[in-house]
Amino acid sequence: MDIRNNITLIKNRLATEKCELVAVSKKQPIEKMKEAYDAGQRIFGENKVQELCMKQPLLPADILWHLIGHLQTNKVKQIVPFVSLIHSVDSYKLLEEINKQAKKINRIVNCLLQIHIAQEETKFGFDEKEVIDLIQSDKIVSLDSIRIIGLMGMATFTENQDRVRTEFKKLKNLFNHLGQIKLPAQVIMKELSMGMSQDYEIALEEGSTLIRVGTAVFGSRPTPV
Ligand SMILES: *Cc1c(COP(=O)(O)O)cnc(C)c1O
């Protein structure tokens, strides 16, 4: 697996799109991440707080760290000082906690709201109605240390490309809809995080602005960490 080559290929594909690559480095060793960094990659995505906090001090300071996995409220405090974007906000309670911890250290933390678009029951996220209600509610207005800059979604894990496309279209429609209604000052529909190694081509065609790609950059994930 030539990481530099993989990154170049994906970046060439993105050159004509308004879309950035999040290199998903979960379970990958630091050396491989350095290879990606040396190839020019600056945005890295991790899905676990512990791994993110362990890796962050070991790598260059200009990396933009994204959390892409489920976040528990009791772990928010650990990442708020340095995280650049949290893709996986799936409850109001979590938003409140991020706001509280960010306020304490005088930071504003960028968040995406995770939307449940897949068929699978287990995936986290808001449904459409929940997110429309939340975004328009007064509850958001008081959270002045967060910024909601868009939405994130994961398609069903399936070979069925039509199904995946339908799910991405649904998310893009919601994104467009929210972009048209009156929103609180700290909400702006700018980023749409969708697409992984196996479906990022479809996601790009459907308007993704952030693809989260792991195995197609680093090769298969070694286990354990
Ligand atoms: C692991 C992961 C990815 C990347 O998956 P690949 O198939 O390796 O590209 C993207 N998004 C989330 C939320 C993940 O957990």
PDB file of C-alpha atoms and ligand atoms in Angstrom:
ATOM      1  CA  MET A   1       0.000   0.000   0.000  1.00  0.00           C
ATOM      2  CA  ASP A   2       1.514   3.266  -1.108  1.00  0.00           C
ATOM      3  CA  ILE A   3      -0.082   5.885   1.103  1.00  0.00           C
ATOM      4  CA  ARG A   4       1.356   8.820  -0.824  1.00  0.00           C
ATOM      5  CA  ASN A   5       0.034   7.420  -4.066  1.00  0.00           C
ATOM      6  CA  ASN A   6      -3.410   6.776  -2.592  1.00  0.00           C
ATOM      7  CA  ILE A   7      -3.615  10.331  -1.281  1.00  0.00           C
ATOM      8  CA  THR A   8      -2.494  11.783  -4.596  1.00  0.00           C
ATOM      9  CA  LEU A   9      -5.104   9.784  -6.488  1.00  0.00           C
ATOM     10  CA  ILE A  10      -7.923  10.857  -4.174  1.00  0.00           C
ATOM     11  CA  LYS A  11      -6.760  14.489  -4.097  1.00  0.00           C
ATOM     12  CA  ASN A  12      -6.628  14.539  -7.900  1.00  0.00           C
ATOM     13  CA  ARG A  13     -10.175  13.250  -7.943  1.00  0.00           C
ATOM     14  CA  LEU A  14     -11.154  16.019  -5.479  1.00  0.00           C
ATOM     15  CA  ALA A  15      -9.354  18.773  -7.398  1.00  0.00           C
ATOM     16  CA  THR A  16     -12.479  19.729  -9.320  1.00  0.00           C
ATOM     17  CA  GLU A  17     -14.822  19.351  -6.318  1.00  0.00           C
ATOM     18  CA  LYS A  18     -15.527  21.529  -3.317  1.00  0.00           C
ATOM     19  CA  CYS A  19     -14.615  18.600  -1.130  1.00  0.00           C
ATOM     20  CA  GLU A  20     -11.850  17.732   1.308  1.00  0.00           C
ATOM     21  CA  LEU A  21     -10.318  14.445   2.324  1.00  0.00           C
ATOM     22  CA  VAL A  22     -10.486  13.370   5.951  1.00  0.00           C
ATOM     23  CA  ALA A  23      -7.892  10.598   6.280  1.00  0.00           C
ATOM     24  CA  VAL A  24      -9.413   8.131   8.730  1.00  0.00           C
ATOM     25  CA  SER A  25      -6.441   6.880  10.724  1.00  0.00           C
ATOM     26  CA  LYS A  26      -8.230   4.826  13.380  1.00  0.00           C
ATOM     27  CA  LYS A  27      -6.204   1.758  14.363  1.00  0.00           C
ATOM     28  CA  GLN A  28      -3.356   2.898  12.106  1.00  0.00           C
ATOM     29  CA  PRO A  29       0.125   3.291  13.585  1.00  0.00           C
ATOM     30  CA  ILE A  30       1.810   6.681  13.915  1.00  0.00           C
ATOM     31  CA  GLU A  31       4.377   5.825  11.200  1.00  0.00           C
ATOM     32  CA  LYS A  32       1.647   5.429   8.608  1.00  0.00           C
ATOM     33  CA  MET A  33       0.081   8.686   9.691  1.00  0.00           C
ATOM     34  CA  LYS A  34       3.457  10.385   9.286  1.00  0.00           C
ATOM     35  CA  GLU A  35       3.627   9.029   5.764  1.00  0.00           C
ATOM     36  CA  ALA A  36       0.263  10.587   5.042  1.00  0.00           C
ATOM     37  CA  TYR A  37       1.366  13.840   6.670  1.00  0.00           C
ATOM     38  CA  ASP A  38       4.533  13.899   4.563  1.00  0.00           C
ATOM     39  CA  ALA A  39       2.368  13.400   1.489  1.00  0.00           C
ATOM     40  CA  GLY A  40       0.583  16.627   2.409  1.00  0.00           C
ATOM     41  CA  GLN A  41      -2.410  15.284   4.311  1.00  0.00           C
ATOM     42  CA  ARG A  42      -3.515  17.568   7.158  1.00  0.00           C
ATOM     43  CA  ILE A  43      -6.994  16.435   8.171  1.00  0.00           C
ATOM     44  CA  PHE A  44      -7.093  13.211  10.159  1.00  0.00           C
ATOM     45  CA  GLY A  45     -10.198  11.496  11.487  1.00  0.00           C
ATOM     46  CA  GLU A  46     -10.319   9.227  14.519  1.00  0.00           C
ATOM     47  CA  ASN A  47     -13.323   7.431  15.936  1.00  0.00           C
ATOM     48  CA  LYS A  48     -12.216   6.933  19.531  1.00  0.00           C
ATOM     49  CA  VAL A  49     -11.420   9.640  22.067  1.00  0.00           C
ATOM     50  CA  GLN A  50      -8.686   7.627  23.756  1.00  0.00           C
ATOM     51  CA  GLU A  51      -6.831   6.947  20.515  1.00  0.00           C
ATOM     52  CA  LEU A  52      -7.248  10.540  19.359  1.00  0.00           C
ATOM     53  CA  CYS A  53      -5.798  11.896  22.617  1.00  0.00           C
ATOM     54  CA  MET A  54      -2.942   9.405  22.525  1.00  0.00           C
ATOM     55  CA  LYS A  55      -1.927  10.277  18.947  1.00  0.00           C
ATOM     56  CA  GLN A  56      -2.416  14.026  18.921  1.00  0.00           C
ATOM     57  CA  PRO A  57       0.725  14.967  20.922  1.00  0.00           C
ATOM     58  CA  LEU A  58       2.868  12.580  18.856  1.00  0.00           C
ATOM     59  CA  LEU A  59       2.188  14.257  15.519  1.00  0.00           C
ATOM     60  CA  PRO A  60       2.764  17.749  14.080  1.00  0.00           C
ATOM     61  CA  ALA A  61       0.755  20.591  15.561  1.00  0.00           C
ATOM     62  CA  ASP A  62      -0.732  21.780  12.277  1.00  0.00           C
ATOM     63  CA  ILE A  63      -2.866  18.663  11.876  1.00  0.00           C
ATOM     64  CA  LEU A  64      -6.611  19.254  11.961  1.00  0.00           C
ATOM     65  CA  TRP A  65      -8.104  16.530  14.140  1.00  0.00           C
ATOM     66  CA  HIS A  66     -11.640  15.402  13.431  1.00  0.00           C
ATOM     67  CA  LEU A  67     -13.631  13.106  15.693  1.00  0.00           C
ATOM     68  CA  ILE A  68     -15.859  10.925  13.522  1.00  0.00           C
ATOM     69  CA  GLY A  69     -17.054   8.271  15.988  1.00  0.00           C
ATOM     70  CA  HIS A  70     -19.653   8.224  18.728  1.00  0.00           C
ATOM     71  CA  LEU A  71     -18.800  10.604  21.563  1.00  0.00           C
ATOM     72  CA  GLN A  72     -19.838  10.061  25.165  1.00  0.00           C
ATOM     73  CA  THR A  73     -20.543  13.175  27.218  1.00  0.00           C
ATOM     74  CA  ASN A  74     -18.012  12.203  29.891  1.00  0.00           C
ATOM     75  CA  LYS A  75     -15.212  12.251  27.295  1.00  0.00           C
ATOM     76  CA  VAL A  76     -15.981  15.621  25.725  1.00  0.00           C
ATOM     77  CA  LYS A  77     -13.624  17.467  28.042  1.00  0.00           C
ATOM     78  CA  GLN A  78     -10.596  15.561  26.757  1.00  0.00           C
ATOM     79  CA  ILE A  79     -10.957  16.578  23.120  1.00  0.00           C
ATOM     80  CA  VAL A  80     -12.427  20.081  23.334  1.00  0.00           C
ATOM     81  CA  PRO A  81      -9.019  21.782  23.770  1.00  0.00           C
ATOM     82  CA  PHE A  82      -7.727  20.699  20.366  1.00  0.00           C
ATOM     83  CA  VAL A  83     -10.402  19.084  18.206  1.00  0.00           C
ATOM     84  CA  SER A  84     -11.051  20.868  14.932  1.00  0.00           C
ATOM     85  CA  LEU A  85     -14.412  19.309  14.029  1.00  0.00           C
ATOM     86  CA  ILE A  86     -16.723  16.803  15.717  1.00  0.00           C
ATOM     87  CA  HIS A  87     -18.691  14.960  13.002  1.00  0.00           C
ATOM     88  CA  SER A  88     -20.729  12.775  15.293  1.00  0.00           C
ATOM     89  CA  VAL A  89     -22.947  14.956  17.465  1.00  0.00           C
ATOM     90  CA  ASP A  90     -26.092  12.905  17.948  1.00  0.00           C
ATOM     91  CA  SER A  91     -27.932  14.484  20.885  1.00  0.00           C
ATOM     92  CA  TYR A  92     -28.770  17.838  22.382  1.00  0.00           C
ATOM     93  CA  LYS A  93     -27.232  16.705  25.656  1.00  0.00           C
ATOM     94  CA  LEU A  94     -23.911  16.213  23.877  1.00  0.00           C
ATOM     95  CA  LEU A  95     -24.117  19.660  22.272  1.00  0.00           C
ATOM     96  CA  GLU A  96     -24.727  21.171  25.706  1.00  0.00           C
ATOM     97  CA  GLU A  97     -21.690  19.415  27.141  1.00  0.00           C
ATOM     98  CA  ILE A  98     -19.443  20.446  24.238  1.00  0.00           C
ATOM     99  CA  ASN A  99     -20.661  24.005  24.707  1.00  0.00           C
ATOM    100  CA  LYS A 100     -19.996  23.895  28.442  1.00  0.00           C
ATOM    101  CA  GLN A 101     -16.457  22.545  28.092  1.00  0.00           C
ATOM    102  CA  ALA A 102     -15.627  24.881  25.193  1.00  0.00           C
ATOM    103  CA  LYS A 103     -16.846  27.909  27.139  1.00  0.00           C
ATOM    104  CA  LYS A 104     -14.595  27.026  30.079  1.00  0.00           C
ATOM    105  CA  ILE A 105     -11.496  27.329  27.914  1.00  0.00           C
ATOM    106  CA  ASN A 106     -12.788  30.137  25.749  1.00  0.00           C
ATOM    107  CA  ARG A 107     -12.962  28.118  22.570  1.00  0.00           C
ATOM    108  CA  ILE A 108     -15.605  27.730  19.926  1.00  0.00           C
ATOM    109  CA  VAL A 109     -15.929  24.141  18.774  1.00  0.00           C
ATOM    110  CA  ASN A 110     -17.184  23.220  15.312  1.00  0.00           C
ATOM    111  CA  CYS A 111     -19.716  20.410  15.147  1.00  0.00           C
ATOM    112  CA  LEU A 112     -21.718  18.471  12.589  1.00  0.00           C
ATOM    113  CA  LEU A 113     -25.032  16.880  13.448  1.00  0.00           C
ATOM    114  CA  GLN A 114     -25.050  13.186  12.643  1.00  0.00           C
ATOM    115  CA  ILE A 115     -28.158  12.122  10.768  1.00  0.00           C
ATOM    116  CA  HIS A 116     -29.446   8.572  10.728  1.00  0.00           C
ATOM    117  CA  ILE A 117     -29.807   7.699   7.042  1.00  0.00           C
ATOM    118  CA  ALA A 118     -28.910   3.998   6.946  1.00  0.00           C
ATOM    119  CA  GLN A 119     -31.255   1.047   7.179  1.00  0.00           C
ATOM    120  CA  GLU A 120     -29.286  -0.414  10.046  1.00  0.00           C
ATOM    121  CA  GLU A 121     -30.886   0.071  13.448  1.00  0.00           C
ATOM    122  CA  THR A 122     -27.612   0.412  15.279  1.00  0.00           C
ATOM    123  CA  LYS A 123     -26.282   3.585  13.704  1.00  0.00           C
ATOM    124  CA  PHE A 124     -26.370   6.695  15.845  1.00  0.00           C
ATOM    125  CA  GLY A 125     -27.909   9.950  14.775  1.00  0.00           C
ATOM    126  CA  PHE A 126     -30.914  12.230  14.615  1.00  0.00           C
ATOM    127  CA  ASP A 127     -33.788  11.546  12.288  1.00  0.00           C
ATOM    128  CA  GLU A 128     -34.950  14.302   9.955  1.00  0.00           C
ATOM    129  CA  LYS A 129     -37.769  15.614  12.047  1.00  0.00           C
ATOM    130  CA  GLU A 130     -35.666  15.669  15.218  1.00  0.00           C
ATOM    131  CA  VAL A 131     -32.949  17.708  13.581  1.00  0.00           C
ATOM    132  CA  ILE A 132     -35.352  20.193  12.000  1.00  0.00           C
ATOM    133  CA  ASP A 133     -37.065  20.700  15.371  1.00  0.00           C
ATOM    134  CA  LEU A 134     -33.783  20.992  17.259  1.00  0.00           C
ATOM    135  CA  ILE A 135     -32.213  23.466  14.897  1.00  0.00           C
ATOM    136  CA  GLN A 136     -35.202  25.782  15.007  1.00  0.00           C
ATOM    137  CA  SER A 137     -35.681  25.548  18.757  1.00  0.00           C
ATOM    138  CA  ASP A 138     -34.640  28.201  21.256  1.00  0.00           C
ATOM    139  CA  LYS A 139     -32.452  25.610  22.962  1.00  0.00           C
ATOM    140  CA  ILE A 140     -29.688  26.124  20.413  1.00  0.00           C
ATOM    141  CA  VAL A 141     -29.583  29.904  20.724  1.00  0.00           C
ATOM    142  CA  SER A 142     -27.988  29.882  24.169  1.00  0.00           C
ATOM    143  CA  LEU A 143     -25.126  27.605  23.097  1.00  0.00           C
ATOM    144  CA  ASP A 144     -22.623  30.286  22.156  1.00  0.00           C
ATOM    145  CA  SER A 145     -19.426  28.232  22.354  1.00  0.00           C
ATOM    146  CA  ILE A 146     -20.322  25.813  19.603  1.00  0.00           C
ATOM    147  CA  ARG A 147     -20.859  26.256  15.911  1.00  0.00           C
ATOM    148  CA  ILE A 148     -22.929  23.771  13.946  1.00  0.00           C
ATOM    149  CA  ILE A 149     -21.462  23.866  10.470  1.00  0.00           C
ATOM    150  CA  GLY A 150     -23.307  21.039   8.745  1.00  0.00           C
ATOM    151  CA  LEU A 151     -24.407  17.421   8.726  1.00  0.00           C
ATOM    152  CA  MET A 152     -22.824  13.976   8.690  1.00  0.00           C
ATOM    153  CA  GLY A 153     -24.250  10.642   7.650  1.00  0.00           C
ATOM    154  CA  MET A 154     -23.265   7.037   7.030  1.00  0.00           C
ATOM    155  CA  ALA A 155     -24.971   5.036   4.317  1.00  0.00           C
ATOM    156  CA  THR A 156     -26.054   1.449   4.799  1.00  0.00           C
ATOM    157  CA  PHE A 157     -23.169  -1.005   4.485  1.00  0.00           C
ATOM    158  CA  THR A 158     -24.276  -2.685   1.275  1.00  0.00           C
ATOM    159  CA  GLU A 159     -23.211  -3.521  -2.271  1.00  0.00           C
ATOM    160  CA  ASN A 160     -26.435  -1.932  -3.457  1.00  0.00           C
ATOM    161  CA  GLN A 161     -25.252   1.348  -4.953  1.00  0.00           C
ATOM    162  CA  ASP A 162     -28.772   2.601  -5.644  1.00  0.00           C
ATOM    163  CA  ARG A 163     -29.626   2.269  -1.993  1.00  0.00           C
ATOM    164  CA  VAL A 164     -26.461   4.151  -0.978  1.00  0.00           C
ATOM    165  CA  ARG A 165     -27.189   6.876  -3.512  1.00  0.00           C
ATOM    166  CA  THR A 166     -30.764   7.223  -2.297  1.00  0.00           C
ATOM    167  CA  GLU A 167     -29.529   7.672   1.274  1.00  0.00           C
ATOM    168  CA  PHE A 168     -26.955  10.295   0.287  1.00  0.00           C
ATOM    169  CA  LYS A 169     -29.594  12.137  -1.757  1.00  0.00           C
ATOM    170  CA  LYS A 170     -31.877  12.166   1.263  1.00  0.00           C
ATOM    171  CA  LEU A 171     -29.136  13.675   3.407  1.00  0.00           C
ATOM    172  CA  LYS A 172     -28.271  16.261   0.766  1.00  0.00           C
ATOM    173  CA  ASN A 173     -31.951  17.250   0.504  1.00  0.00           C
ATOM    174  CA  LEU A 174     -32.138  17.740   4.250  1.00  0.00           C
ATOM    175  CA  PHE A 175     -28.924  19.773   4.131  1.00  0.00           C
ATOM    176  CA  ASN A 176     -30.390  21.984   1.380  1.00  0.00           C
ATOM    177  CA  HIS A 177     -33.656  22.347   3.257  1.00  0.00           C
ATOM    178  CA  LEU A 178     -31.920  23.413   6.465  1.00  0.00           C
ATOM    179  CA  GLY A 179     -29.795  25.799   4.447  1.00  0.00           C
ATOM    180  CA  GLN A 180     -32.939  27.591   3.328  1.00  0.00           C
ATOM    181  CA  ILE A 181     -34.784  28.034   6.608  1.00  0.00           C
ATOM    182  CA  LYS A 182     -34.095  30.626   9.265  1.00  0.00           C
ATOM    183  CA  LEU A 183     -31.353  29.360  11.557  1.00  0.00           C
ATOM    184  CA  PRO A 184     -29.814  30.587  14.813  1.00  0.00           C
ATOM    185  CA  ALA A 185     -26.583  32.564  14.368  1.00  0.00           C
ATOM    186  CA  GLN A 186     -24.333  29.661  15.338  1.00  0.00           C
ATOM    187  CA  VAL A 187     -25.781  27.296  12.740  1.00  0.00           C
ATOM    188  CA  ILE A 188     -24.643  27.341   9.139  1.00  0.00           C
ATOM    189  CA  MET A 189     -25.105  24.606   6.564  1.00  0.00           C
ATOM    190  CA  LYS A 190     -21.672  24.554   5.010  1.00  0.00           C
ATOM    191  CA  GLU A 191     -20.223  21.056   5.362  1.00  0.00           C
ATOM    192  CA  LEU A 192     -21.763  17.770   4.339  1.00  0.00           C
ATOM    193  CA  SER A 193     -19.734  14.824   5.615  1.00  0.00           C
ATOM    194  CA  MET A 194     -20.608  11.696   3.666  1.00  0.00           C
ATOM    195  CA  GLY A 195     -18.727   8.987   1.846  1.00  0.00           C
ATOM    196  CA  MET A 196     -16.145   6.396   2.946  1.00  0.00           C
ATOM    197  CA  SER A 197     -13.697   4.170   1.035  1.00  0.00           C
ATOM    198  CA  GLN A 198     -16.361   2.092  -0.625  1.00  0.00           C
ATOM    199  CA  ASP A 199     -18.868   4.814  -1.448  1.00  0.00           C
ATOM    200  CA  TYR A 200     -17.072   8.152  -1.696  1.00  0.00           C
ATOM    201  CA  GLU A 201     -17.499   8.315  -5.486  1.00  0.00           C
ATOM    202  CA  ILE A 202     -21.265   8.235  -5.047  1.00  0.00           C
ATOM    203  CA  ALA A 203     -21.051  10.703  -2.158  1.00  0.00           C
ATOM    204  CA  LEU A 204     -19.098  13.127  -4.340  1.00  0.00           C
ATOM    205  CA  GLU A 205     -21.698  12.924  -7.073  1.00  0.00           C
ATOM    206  CA  GLU A 206     -24.346  13.662  -4.464  1.00  0.00           C
ATOM    207  CA  GLY A 207     -22.635  16.753  -3.071  1.00  0.00           C
ATOM    208  CA  SER A 208     -20.336  15.694  -0.238  1.00  0.00           C
ATOM    209  CA  THR A 209     -17.884  18.333   1.045  1.00  0.00           C
ATOM    210  CA  LEU A 210     -15.958  16.016   3.390  1.00  0.00           C
ATOM    211  CA  ILE A 211     -15.208  12.405   2.558  1.00  0.00           C
ATOM    212  CA  ARG A 212     -13.984  10.211   5.407  1.00  0.00           C
ATOM    213  CA  VAL A 213     -11.622   7.674   3.886  1.00  0.00           C
ATOM    214  CA  GLY A 214      -9.632   5.084   5.821  1.00  0.00           C
ATOM    215  CA  THR A 215      -8.726   1.859   4.037  1.00  0.00           C
ATOM    216  CA  ALA A 216      -8.435   3.471   0.598  1.00  0.00           C
ATOM    217  CA  VAL A 217      -5.696   5.706   2.060  1.00  0.00           C
ATOM    218  CA  PHE A 218      -3.902   3.468   4.565  1.00  0.00           C
ATOM    219  CA  GLY A 219      -4.813  -0.058   3.492  1.00  0.00           C
ATOM    220  CA  SER A 220      -6.682  -2.444   5.733  1.00  0.00           C
ATOM    221  CA  ARG A 221      -6.682  -1.715   9.443  1.00  0.00           C
ATOM    222  CA  PRO A 222      -4.328  -3.718  11.600  1.00  0.00           C
ATOM    223  CA  THR A 223      -5.784  -5.066  14.813  1.00  0.00           C
ATOM    224  CA  PRO A 224      -5.386  -4.423  17.643  1.00  0.00           C
ATOM    225  CA  VAL A 225      -4.496  -0.706  17.895  1.00  0.00           C
TER     226      VAL A 225
HETATM  227  C1  LIG B   1     -13.960   3.890   9.904  1.00  0.00           C
HETATM  228  C2  LIG B   1     -14.833   5.008   9.492  1.00  0.00           C
HETATM  229  C3  LIG B   1     -14.705   5.589   8.217  1.00  0.00           C
HETATM  230  C4  LIG B   1     -13.720   5.109   7.174  1.00  0.00           C
HETATM  231  O1  LIG B   1     -13.998   3.815   6.745  1.00  0.00           O
HETATM  232  P1  LIG B   1     -13.200   3.167   5.502  1.00  0.00           P
HETATM  233  O2  LIG B   1     -14.128   2.126   4.988  1.00  0.00           O
HETATM  234  O3  LIG B   1     -11.948   2.599   6.068  1.00  0.00           O
HETATM  235  O4  LIG B   1     -12.934   4.249   4.534  1.00  0.00           O
HETATM  236  C5  LIG B   1     -15.530   6.651   7.908  1.00  0.00           C
HETATM  237  N1  LIG B   1     -16.433   7.133   8.790  1.00  0.00           N
HETATM  238  C6  LIG B   1     -16.588   6.601  10.007  1.00  0.00           C
HETATM  239  C7  LIG B   1     -17.595   7.189  10.934  1.00  0.00           C
HETATM  240  C8  LIG B   1     -15.794   5.525  10.402  1.00  0.00           C
HETATM  241  O5  LIG B   1     -15.951   5.012  11.632  1.00  0.00           O
END
